[in-house]
XYZ file of C-alpha atoms in Angstrom:
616
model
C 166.399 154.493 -92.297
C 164.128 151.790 -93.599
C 165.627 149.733 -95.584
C 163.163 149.599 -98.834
C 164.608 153.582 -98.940
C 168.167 152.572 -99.712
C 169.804 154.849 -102.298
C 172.144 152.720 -104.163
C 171.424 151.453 -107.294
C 173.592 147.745 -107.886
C 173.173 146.712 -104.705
C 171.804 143.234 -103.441
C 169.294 143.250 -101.658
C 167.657 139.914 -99.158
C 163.899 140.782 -99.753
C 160.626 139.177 -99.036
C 158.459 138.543 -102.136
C 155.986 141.750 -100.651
C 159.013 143.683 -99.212
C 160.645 143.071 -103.034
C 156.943 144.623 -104.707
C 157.276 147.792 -102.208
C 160.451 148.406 -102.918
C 159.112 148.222 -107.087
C 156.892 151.031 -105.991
C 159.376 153.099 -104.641
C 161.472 152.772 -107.457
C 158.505 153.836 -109.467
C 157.811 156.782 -107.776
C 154.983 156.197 -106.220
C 153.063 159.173 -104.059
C 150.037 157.659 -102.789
C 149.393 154.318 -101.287
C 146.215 152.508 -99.665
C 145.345 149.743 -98.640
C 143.143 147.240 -96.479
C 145.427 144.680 -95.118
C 144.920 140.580 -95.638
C 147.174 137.798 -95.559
C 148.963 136.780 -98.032
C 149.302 140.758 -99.022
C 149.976 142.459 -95.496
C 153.685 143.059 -95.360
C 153.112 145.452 -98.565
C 151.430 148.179 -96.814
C 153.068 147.652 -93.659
C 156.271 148.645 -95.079
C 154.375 151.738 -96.811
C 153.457 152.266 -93.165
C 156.972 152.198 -91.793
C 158.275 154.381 -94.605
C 155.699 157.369 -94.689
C 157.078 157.785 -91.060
C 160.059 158.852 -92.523
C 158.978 160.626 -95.967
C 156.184 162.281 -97.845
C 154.784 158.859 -99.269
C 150.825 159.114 -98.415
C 149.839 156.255 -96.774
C 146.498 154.698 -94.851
C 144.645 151.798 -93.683
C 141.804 152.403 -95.079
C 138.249 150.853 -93.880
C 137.840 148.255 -96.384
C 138.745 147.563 -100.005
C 136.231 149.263 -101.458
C 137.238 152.369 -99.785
C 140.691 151.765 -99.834
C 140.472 151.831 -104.460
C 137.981 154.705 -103.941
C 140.883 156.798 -102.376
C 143.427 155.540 -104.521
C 141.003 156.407 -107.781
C 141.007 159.535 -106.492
C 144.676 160.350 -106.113
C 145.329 158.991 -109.167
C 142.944 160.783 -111.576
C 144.678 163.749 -109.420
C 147.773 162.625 -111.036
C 149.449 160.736 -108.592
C 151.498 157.555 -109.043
C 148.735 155.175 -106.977
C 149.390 151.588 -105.358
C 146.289 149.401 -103.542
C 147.090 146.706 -102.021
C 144.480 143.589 -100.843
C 143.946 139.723 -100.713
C 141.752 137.805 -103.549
C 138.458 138.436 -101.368
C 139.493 142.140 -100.997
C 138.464 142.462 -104.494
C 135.303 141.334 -104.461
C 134.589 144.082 -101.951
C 136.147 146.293 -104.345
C 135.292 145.363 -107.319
C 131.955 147.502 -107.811
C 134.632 150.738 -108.194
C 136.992 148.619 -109.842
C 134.474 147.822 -112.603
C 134.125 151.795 -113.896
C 137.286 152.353 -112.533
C 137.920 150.586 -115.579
C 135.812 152.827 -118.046
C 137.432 156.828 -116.461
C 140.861 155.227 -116.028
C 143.375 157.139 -114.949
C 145.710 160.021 -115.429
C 149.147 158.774 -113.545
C 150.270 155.334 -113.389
C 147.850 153.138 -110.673
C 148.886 149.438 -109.563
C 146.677 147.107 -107.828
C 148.157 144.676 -106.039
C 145.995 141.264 -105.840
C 147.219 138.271 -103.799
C 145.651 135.173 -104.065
C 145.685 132.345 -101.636
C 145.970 129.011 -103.047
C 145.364 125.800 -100.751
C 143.718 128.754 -98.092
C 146.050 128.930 -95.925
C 144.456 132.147 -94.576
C 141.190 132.514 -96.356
C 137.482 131.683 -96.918
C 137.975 130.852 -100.076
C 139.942 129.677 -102.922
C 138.757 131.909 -105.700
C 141.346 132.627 -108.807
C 141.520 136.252 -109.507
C 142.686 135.873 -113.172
C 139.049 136.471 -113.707
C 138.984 139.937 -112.577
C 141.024 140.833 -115.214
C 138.965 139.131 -117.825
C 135.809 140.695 -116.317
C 137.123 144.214 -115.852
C 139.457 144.817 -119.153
C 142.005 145.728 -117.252
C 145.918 143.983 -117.721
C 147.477 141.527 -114.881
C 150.627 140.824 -114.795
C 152.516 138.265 -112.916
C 155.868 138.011 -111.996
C 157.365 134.643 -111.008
C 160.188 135.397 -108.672
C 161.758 138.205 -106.098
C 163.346 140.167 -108.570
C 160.403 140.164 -110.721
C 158.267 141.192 -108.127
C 160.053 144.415 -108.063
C 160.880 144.857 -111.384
C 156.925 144.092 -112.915
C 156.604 146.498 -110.600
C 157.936 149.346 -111.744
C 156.738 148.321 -115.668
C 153.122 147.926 -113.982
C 153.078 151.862 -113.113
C 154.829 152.607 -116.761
C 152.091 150.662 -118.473
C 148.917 152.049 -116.933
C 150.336 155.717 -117.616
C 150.711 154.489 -121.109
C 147.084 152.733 -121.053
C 145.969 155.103 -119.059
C 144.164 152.298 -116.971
C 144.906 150.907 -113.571
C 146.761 147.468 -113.618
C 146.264 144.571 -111.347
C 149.136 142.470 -110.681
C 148.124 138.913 -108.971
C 150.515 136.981 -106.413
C 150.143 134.234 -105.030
C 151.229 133.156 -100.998
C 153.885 131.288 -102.530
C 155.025 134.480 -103.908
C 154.568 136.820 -101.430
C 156.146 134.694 -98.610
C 159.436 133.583 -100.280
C 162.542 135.084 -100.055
C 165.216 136.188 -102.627
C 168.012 138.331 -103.797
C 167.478 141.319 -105.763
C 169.372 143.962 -107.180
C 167.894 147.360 -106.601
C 167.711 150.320 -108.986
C 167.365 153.758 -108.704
C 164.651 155.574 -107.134
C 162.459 158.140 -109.128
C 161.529 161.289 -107.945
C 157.834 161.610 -106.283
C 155.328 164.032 -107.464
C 153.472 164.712 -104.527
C 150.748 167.273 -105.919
C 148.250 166.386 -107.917
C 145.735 168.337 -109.724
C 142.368 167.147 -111.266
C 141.394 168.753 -114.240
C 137.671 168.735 -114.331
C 135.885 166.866 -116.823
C 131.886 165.715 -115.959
C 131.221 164.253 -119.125
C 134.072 162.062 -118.445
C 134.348 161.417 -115.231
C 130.955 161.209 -114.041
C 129.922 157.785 -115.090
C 125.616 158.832 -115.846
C 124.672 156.448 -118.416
C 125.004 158.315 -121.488
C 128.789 159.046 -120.702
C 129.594 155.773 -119.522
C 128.195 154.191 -122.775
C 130.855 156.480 -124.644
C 133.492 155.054 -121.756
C 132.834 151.252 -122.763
C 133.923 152.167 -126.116
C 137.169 153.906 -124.733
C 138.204 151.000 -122.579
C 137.978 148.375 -125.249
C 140.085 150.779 -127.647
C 142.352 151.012 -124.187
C 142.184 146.825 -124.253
C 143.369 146.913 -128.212
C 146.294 149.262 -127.262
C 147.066 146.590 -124.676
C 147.142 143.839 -126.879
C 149.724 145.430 -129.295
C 151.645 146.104 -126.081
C 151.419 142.394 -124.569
C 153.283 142.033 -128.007
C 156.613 143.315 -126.606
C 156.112 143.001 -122.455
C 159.686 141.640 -121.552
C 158.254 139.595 -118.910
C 156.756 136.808 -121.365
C 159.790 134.535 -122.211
C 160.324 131.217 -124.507
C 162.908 129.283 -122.177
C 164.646 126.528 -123.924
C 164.514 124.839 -127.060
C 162.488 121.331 -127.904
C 159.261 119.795 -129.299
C 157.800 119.616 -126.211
C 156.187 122.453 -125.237
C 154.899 123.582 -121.401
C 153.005 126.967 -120.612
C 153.465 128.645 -116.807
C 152.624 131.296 -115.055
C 153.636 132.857 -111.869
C 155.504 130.085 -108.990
C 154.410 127.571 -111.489
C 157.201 128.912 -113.675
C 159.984 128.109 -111.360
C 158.626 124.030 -110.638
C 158.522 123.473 -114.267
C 162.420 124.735 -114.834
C 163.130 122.803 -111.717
C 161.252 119.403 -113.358
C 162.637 119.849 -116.880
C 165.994 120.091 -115.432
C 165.581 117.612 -112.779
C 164.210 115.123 -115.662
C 167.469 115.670 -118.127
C 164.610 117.131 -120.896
C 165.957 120.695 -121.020
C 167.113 120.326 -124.690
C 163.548 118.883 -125.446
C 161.556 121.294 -123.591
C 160.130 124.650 -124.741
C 158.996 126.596 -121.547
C 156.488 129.459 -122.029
C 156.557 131.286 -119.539
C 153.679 134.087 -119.452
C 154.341 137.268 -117.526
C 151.455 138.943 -119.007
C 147.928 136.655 -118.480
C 145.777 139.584 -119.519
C 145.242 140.801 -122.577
C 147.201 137.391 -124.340
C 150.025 138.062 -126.833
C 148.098 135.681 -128.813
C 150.431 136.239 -131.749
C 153.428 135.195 -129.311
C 151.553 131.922 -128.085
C 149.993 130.990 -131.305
C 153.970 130.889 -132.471
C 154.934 128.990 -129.352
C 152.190 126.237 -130.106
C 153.027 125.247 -133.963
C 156.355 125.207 -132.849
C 156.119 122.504 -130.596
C 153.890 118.964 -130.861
C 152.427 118.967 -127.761
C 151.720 121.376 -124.557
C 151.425 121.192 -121.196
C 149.824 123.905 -118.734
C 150.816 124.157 -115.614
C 148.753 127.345 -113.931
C 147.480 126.818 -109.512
C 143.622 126.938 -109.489
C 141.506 127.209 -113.197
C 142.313 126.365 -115.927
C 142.249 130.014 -117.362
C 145.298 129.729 -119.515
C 144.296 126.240 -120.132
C 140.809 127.447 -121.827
C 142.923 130.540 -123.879
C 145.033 128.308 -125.523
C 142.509 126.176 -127.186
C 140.907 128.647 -127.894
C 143.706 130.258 -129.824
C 145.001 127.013 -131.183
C 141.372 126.886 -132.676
C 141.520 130.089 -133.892
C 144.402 130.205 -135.891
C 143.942 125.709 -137.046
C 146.718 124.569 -134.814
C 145.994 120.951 -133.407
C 148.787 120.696 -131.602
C 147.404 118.948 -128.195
C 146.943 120.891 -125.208
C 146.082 119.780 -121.650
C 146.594 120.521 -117.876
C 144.141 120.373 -115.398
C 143.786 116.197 -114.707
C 147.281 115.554 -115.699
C 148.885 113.739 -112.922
C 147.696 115.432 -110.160
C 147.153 118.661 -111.583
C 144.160 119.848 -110.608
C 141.663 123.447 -109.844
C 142.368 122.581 -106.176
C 144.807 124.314 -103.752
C 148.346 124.539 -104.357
C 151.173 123.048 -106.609
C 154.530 122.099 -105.260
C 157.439 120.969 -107.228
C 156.840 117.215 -106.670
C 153.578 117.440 -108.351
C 154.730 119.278 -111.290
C 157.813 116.911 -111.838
C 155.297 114.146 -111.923
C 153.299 116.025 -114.138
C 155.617 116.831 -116.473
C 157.785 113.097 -116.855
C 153.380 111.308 -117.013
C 152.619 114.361 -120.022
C 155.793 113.481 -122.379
C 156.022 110.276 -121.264
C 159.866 110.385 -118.993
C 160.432 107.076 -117.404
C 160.266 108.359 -113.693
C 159.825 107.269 -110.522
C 159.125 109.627 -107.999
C 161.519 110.443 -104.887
C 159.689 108.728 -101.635
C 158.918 111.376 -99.164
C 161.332 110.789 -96.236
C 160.424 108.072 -93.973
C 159.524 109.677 -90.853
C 157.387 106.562 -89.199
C 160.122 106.428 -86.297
C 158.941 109.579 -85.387
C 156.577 110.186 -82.521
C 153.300 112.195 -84.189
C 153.047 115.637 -83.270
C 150.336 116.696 -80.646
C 147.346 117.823 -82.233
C 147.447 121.426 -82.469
C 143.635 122.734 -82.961
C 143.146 126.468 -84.259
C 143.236 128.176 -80.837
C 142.979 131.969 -79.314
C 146.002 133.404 -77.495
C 146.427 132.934 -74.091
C 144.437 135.837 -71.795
C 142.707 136.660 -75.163
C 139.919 138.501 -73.989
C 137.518 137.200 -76.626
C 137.795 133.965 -74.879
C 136.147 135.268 -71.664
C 133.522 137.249 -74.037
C 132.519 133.480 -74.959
C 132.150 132.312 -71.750
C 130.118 134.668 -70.805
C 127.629 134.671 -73.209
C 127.430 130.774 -73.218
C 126.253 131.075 -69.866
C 123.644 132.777 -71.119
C 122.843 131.387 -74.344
C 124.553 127.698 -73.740
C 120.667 125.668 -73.405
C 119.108 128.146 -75.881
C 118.345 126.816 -79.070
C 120.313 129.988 -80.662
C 122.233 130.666 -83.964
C 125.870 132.281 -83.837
C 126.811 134.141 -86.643
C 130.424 134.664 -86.584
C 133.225 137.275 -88.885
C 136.571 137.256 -90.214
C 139.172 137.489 -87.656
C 140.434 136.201 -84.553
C 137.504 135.413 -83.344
C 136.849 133.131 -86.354
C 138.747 130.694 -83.775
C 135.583 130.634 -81.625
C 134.927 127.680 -84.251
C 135.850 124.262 -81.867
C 134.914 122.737 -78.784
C 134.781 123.707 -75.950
C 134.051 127.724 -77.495
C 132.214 126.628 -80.259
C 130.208 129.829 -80.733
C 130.459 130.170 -84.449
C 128.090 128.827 -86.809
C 128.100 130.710 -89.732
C 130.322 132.988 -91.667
C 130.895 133.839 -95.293
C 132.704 136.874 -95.606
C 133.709 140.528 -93.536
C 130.457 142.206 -91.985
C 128.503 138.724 -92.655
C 127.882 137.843 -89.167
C 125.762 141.442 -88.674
C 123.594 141.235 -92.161
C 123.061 137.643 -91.723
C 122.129 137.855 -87.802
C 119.438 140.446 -89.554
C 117.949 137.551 -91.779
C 118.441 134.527 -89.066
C 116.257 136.590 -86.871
C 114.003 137.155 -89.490
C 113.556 133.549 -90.581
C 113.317 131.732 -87.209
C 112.421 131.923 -83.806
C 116.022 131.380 -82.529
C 117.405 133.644 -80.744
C 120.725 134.997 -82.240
C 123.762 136.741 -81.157
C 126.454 137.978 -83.517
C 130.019 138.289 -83.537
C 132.213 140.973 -85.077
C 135.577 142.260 -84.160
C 136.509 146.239 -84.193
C 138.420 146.420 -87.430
C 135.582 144.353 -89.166
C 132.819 146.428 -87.810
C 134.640 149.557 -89.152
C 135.359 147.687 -92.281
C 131.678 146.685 -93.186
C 129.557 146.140 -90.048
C 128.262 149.144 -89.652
C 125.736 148.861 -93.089
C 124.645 145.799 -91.706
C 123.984 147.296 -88.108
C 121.863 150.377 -89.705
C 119.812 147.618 -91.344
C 119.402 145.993 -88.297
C 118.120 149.240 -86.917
C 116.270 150.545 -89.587
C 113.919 147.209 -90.526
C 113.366 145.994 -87.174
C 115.473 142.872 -86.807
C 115.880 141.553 -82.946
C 119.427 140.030 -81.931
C 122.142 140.638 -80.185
C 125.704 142.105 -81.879
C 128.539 141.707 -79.705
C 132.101 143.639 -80.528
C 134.993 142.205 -80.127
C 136.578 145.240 -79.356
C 140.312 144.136 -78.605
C 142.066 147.938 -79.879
C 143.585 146.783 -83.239
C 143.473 144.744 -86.335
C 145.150 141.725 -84.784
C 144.834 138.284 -87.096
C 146.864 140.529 -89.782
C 149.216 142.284 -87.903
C 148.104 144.577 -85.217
C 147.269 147.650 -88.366
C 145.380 150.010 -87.107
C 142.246 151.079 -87.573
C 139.684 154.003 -87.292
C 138.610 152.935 -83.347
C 141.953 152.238 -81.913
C 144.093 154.409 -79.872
C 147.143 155.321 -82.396
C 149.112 157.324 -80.038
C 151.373 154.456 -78.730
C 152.180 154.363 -82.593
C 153.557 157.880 -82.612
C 150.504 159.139 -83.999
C 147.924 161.835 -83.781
C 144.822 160.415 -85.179
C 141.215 160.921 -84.529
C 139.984 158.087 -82.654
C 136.447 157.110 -83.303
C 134.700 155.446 -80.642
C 132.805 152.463 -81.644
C 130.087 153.291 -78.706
C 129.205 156.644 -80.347
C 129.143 154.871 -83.633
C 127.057 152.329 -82.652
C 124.445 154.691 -80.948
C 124.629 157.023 -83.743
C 123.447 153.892 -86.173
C 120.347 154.159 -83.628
C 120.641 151.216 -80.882
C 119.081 152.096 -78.806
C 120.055 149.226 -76.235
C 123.967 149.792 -75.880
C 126.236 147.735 -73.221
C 130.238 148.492 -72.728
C 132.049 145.440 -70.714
C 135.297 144.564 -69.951
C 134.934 140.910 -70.164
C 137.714 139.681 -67.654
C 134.967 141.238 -65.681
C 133.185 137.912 -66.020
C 130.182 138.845 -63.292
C 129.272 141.838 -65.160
C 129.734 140.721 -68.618
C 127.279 138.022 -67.571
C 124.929 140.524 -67.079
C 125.380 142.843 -69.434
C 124.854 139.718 -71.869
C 121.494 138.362 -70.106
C 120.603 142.506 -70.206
C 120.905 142.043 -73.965
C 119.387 138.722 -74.369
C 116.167 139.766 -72.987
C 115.872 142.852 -74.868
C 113.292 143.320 -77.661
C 114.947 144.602 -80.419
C 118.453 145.255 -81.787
C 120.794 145.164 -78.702
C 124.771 145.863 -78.655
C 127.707 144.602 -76.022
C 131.137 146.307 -76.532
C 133.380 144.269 -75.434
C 136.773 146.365 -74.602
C 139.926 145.250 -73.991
C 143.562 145.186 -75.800
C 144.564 142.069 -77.638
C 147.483 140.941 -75.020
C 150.104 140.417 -77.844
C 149.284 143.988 -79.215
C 149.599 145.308 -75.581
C 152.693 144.022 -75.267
C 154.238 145.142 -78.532
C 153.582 148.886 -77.261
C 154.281 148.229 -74.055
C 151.050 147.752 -72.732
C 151.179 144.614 -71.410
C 149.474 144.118 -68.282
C 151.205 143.726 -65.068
C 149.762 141.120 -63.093
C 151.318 137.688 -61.838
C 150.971 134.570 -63.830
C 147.955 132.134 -61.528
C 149.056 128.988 -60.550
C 146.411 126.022 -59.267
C 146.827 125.070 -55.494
C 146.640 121.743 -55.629
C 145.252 121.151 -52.247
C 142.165 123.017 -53.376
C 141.375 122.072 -56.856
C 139.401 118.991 -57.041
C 139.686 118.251 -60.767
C 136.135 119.508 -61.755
C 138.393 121.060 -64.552
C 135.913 123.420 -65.511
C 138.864 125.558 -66.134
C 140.188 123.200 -68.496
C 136.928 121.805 -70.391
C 134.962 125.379 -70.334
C 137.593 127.638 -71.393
C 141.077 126.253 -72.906
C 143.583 128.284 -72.424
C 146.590 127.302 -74.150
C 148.389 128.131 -70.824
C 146.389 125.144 -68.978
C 147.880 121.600 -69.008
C 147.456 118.500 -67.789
C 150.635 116.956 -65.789
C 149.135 113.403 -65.201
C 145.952 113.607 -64.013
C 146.204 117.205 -62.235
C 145.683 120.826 -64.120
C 148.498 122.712 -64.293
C 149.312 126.570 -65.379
C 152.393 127.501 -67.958
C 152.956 130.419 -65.872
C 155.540 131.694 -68.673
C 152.092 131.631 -71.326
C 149.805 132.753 -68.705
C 149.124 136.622 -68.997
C 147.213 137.032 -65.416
C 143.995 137.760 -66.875
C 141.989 135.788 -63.726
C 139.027 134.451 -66.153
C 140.468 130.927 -65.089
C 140.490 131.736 -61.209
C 136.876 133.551 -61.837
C 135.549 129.821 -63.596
C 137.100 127.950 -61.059
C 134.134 126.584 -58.342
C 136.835 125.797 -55.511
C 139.003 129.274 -55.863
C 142.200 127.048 -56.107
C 143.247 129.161 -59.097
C 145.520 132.113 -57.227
C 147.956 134.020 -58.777
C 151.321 132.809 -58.007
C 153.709 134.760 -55.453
């Protein structure tokens, strides 16, 4: 039995930050669950995954975000408790149904679970999400430990039955990644039918209806207010003049500083479980009753901005600041050094910081660039079209995934890349704009998740470059989810595979090319094939994602190569052209880690004196 489906309310539980929120939704009841999975939020649905093996809990990967809260919306209108999981970027591709999401609501409790990433540790981008709740009208809470994370939880689908509005509750990596006790409760019943009760002029958002809606969600947002009054997760800690305002992880560095200083009796924490709508009652109290405040909030300074605001609006002049105290700043991550510092330079503690450990006898780690697995197949994909396209002045529009690692020397076939599906709509413009030629990159899971608008474009207005798929059978930089083109049945599952050839020749390319590219002769051609085409061409590039293969027991069953030494005269091309991870250098003489090498034979393939054989 999974574990999140333990029956025994009291019990202690060791749970991940994400394992502790999925565990909140079971509590809670919840029916229906979605999601499109991104670091720092994957280990959410994937124990939704695990546990719909083994009960009636709905759950899917869906496409892409967007699709992923259009599902959800429509389960819980139906009257099902919802959850939709994503990373910070996942809601910008959701955010168009978010928005009158907003304005129909709901009609059973639906939680959307928003991780940020601060410091990207796994992202494009360092965006702070807090917005999205400002922009939409719809609450955010945040919890600021394990426990919480379970417990906001369950309150999260309570309060959007009561508001009748979704609610977003934000993480952070820090979050989501730590571990922690907590003490379960008991698990609610499921409903597992829904029913929706017809209503156009409600639900179908035509102008004149949605101008009644507007009005409906901002008497929603006053309703939310006079809840944020009493939300038990906003908490004065301590007693003092000094004041200091948290939210989220931030909450646990400034206990840690205030006690490590000796100022807990002079110290008034705030510590904000609710960041949207305010209990601006609450926090106008907390700042006459203290002289001066510090915030302490990772990226913008949202609360920051709301405080002044409400110290303005009600004549407190207590002073407030946060962002450019000590080293508190809008970029990437706090840690608890930073805060402590922050803290003893804002109320003026004579402290000197700890000196990180001296670690100058050490001998420096060996750079470790961003690399791709050993015998990933994308690797030979590369090669092969850089022997094609390596003298041509050519642009290389890249996506999010593995292949993202395509970035440095000696691959270097990425040049531009902004967000999922980019690297097709952008090929369409680059092609447009210059005379370069241009080939694309996009992986499976991507291409299902938003290349294929991009690749209809491409068809539809003309636009002449090449799209390669990395086709490699799963959604591997997140986890190995699957997705609509892979073959589920290793999984224990009987889904409908979609094949990304039929998809791609249904868009209307006309100029379609399947590889395997360990295959390196014939990729080679199918690429030059596709280079010299006029129009839109495609290459599919097919073949399993070697750690994926080997978690399903897949794995392929050839002998690690070895170099013969009496052979190889040190051209290296092996080394310099392709860089596999499972290629060394023992002195001055290329050597194979045959316990990293797969057997894959691009190495032996590259090799111009065949002294790359596998090894017997």
């Amino acid at each position: 039995m999974h574990k999140l489906l333990t029956d025994s309310p009291g019990t202690k539980m060791l749970l991940l930050g994400n394992e502790a929120i999925a565990r909140g939704a079971m509590e809670a009841g919840v029916a229906f669950a979605t999601c499109y999975p991104g670091t720092p939020s994957s280990e959410i649905p994937e124990q939704f995954f695990n546990i719909s093996k083994e009960t009636d809990l709905y759950f899917e990967y869906s496409t892409n975000e967007k699709v992923a809260m259009e599902v959800a919306a429509g389960a819980a209108v139906s009257g099902l408790r919802t959850i939709v999981t994503m990373k910070h970027v996942g809601l910008n591709v959701a955010a168009d149904p978010l928005m009158t999401l907003a304005y129909t609501g709901v009609n059973a409790g639906m939680v959307i679970i928003n991780a940020d990433d601060p410091s990207l540790f796994s992202s494009q981008n360092e965006q702070d999400n807090r917005f999205y709740a400002r922009l939409s009208g719809l609450p955010m809470l945040e919890p600021t430990n394990v426990q919480e994370m379970k417990d906001v939880t369950v309150h999260a689908f309570e309060l959007s039955e009561a508001l009748k509005l979704p609610v977003i509750i934000r993480t952070t990596t820090r979050l989501a990644h730590i571990r922690g006790p907590v003490v379960l409760d008991e698990m609610k019943p499921r409903k597992r039918a829904g029913y929706f009760e017809k209503n156009p002029f409600h639900f179908v958002t035509v102008p004149a209806v949605s101008r009644k809606l507007h009005g409906l969600l901002l008497e929603r947002d006053e309703k939310a207010k006079e809840m944020a009054k009493d939300f038990p997760y906003n908490e004065v800690i301590g007693d003092g003049k000094w004041g200091v305002v948290a939210n989220g992880v931030s909450v646990n560095y400034v206990k840690d500083a205030v006690s490590d200083l000796g100022i807990a009796d002079r110290v008034r924490i705030l510590k904000l479980g609710m960041t949207w709508p305010l209990n601006k009652t609450y926090i106008a109290d907390f700042l006459r009753s203290v002289e001066k405040v510090l915030v302490v909030e990772e990226l913008e300074p949202v609360l920051e901005n709301d405080l002044k605001v409400i110290a303005q609006e009600n004549g407190i002049t207590v002073p407030i600041e946060g962002k450019g105290v000590g080293r508190l700043s809008r970029l990437y991550e706090y840690d608890p050094r930073m805060v402590r510092e922050a803290v003893a330079a804002y109320f003026g503690i004579d402290y000197t910081s700890t000196p990180p450990v001296d670690v100058s006898d050490l001998p420096e780690l060996p750079a470790r660039p961003p690399n791709l697995c050993p015998g990933c197949p994308h690797r030979a994909t590369y090669y092969a079209v850089k022997q094609v396209y390596g003298n041509v002045d050519s642009i290389r529009p890249t996506d999010i995934g593995c292949y993202t690692l395509g970035l440095l020397p000696p691959i270097s076939m990425a040049d531009f890349v902004i967000c999922m599906g980019s690297s097709v709509s952008s090929g369409c413009g680059f092609a447009t704009a210059t005379d370069q030629k241009v080939v694309s990159f996009i992986g499976d899971s991507t291409f299902f998740h938003s290349g294929i608008t991009g690749l209809i474009n491409a068809v539809h207005n003309n636009h002449k470059f090449t799209l390669v798929i990395l086709d490699n059978g799963t959604t591997a930089m997140t986890g190995h989810q699957p997705h609509p083109g892979m073959d589920a049945s290793p999984m224990g599952f009987d889904w409908p595979q979609i094949s990304v050839e039929d998809v791609v020749r249904g868009c209307g390319v006309k100029d379609v090319h399947v590889v395997k590219p360990f295959n390196l002769k014939k990729t080679i051609e199918a690429v030059r094939a596709a280079y010299e085409y006029d129009g839109i061409s495609v290459i599919i590039s097919k073949e399993i994602c070697p750690l994926f293969a080997k978690s399903i027991g897949k794995a392929r069953k050839g002998r690690p190569f070895t170099v013969d030494q009496e052979k190889c005269k040190n051209h290296r091309d092996c080394l310099n052209l392709l860089a596999c991870p499972a290629m060394f250098l023992d002195g001055e003489q290329v050597q194979i880690d045959k316990n990293l090498c797969i057997g894959c034979s691009v190495c032996a393939q590259v090799c111009p004196e065949n002294a790359i054989k596998p090894l017997k």
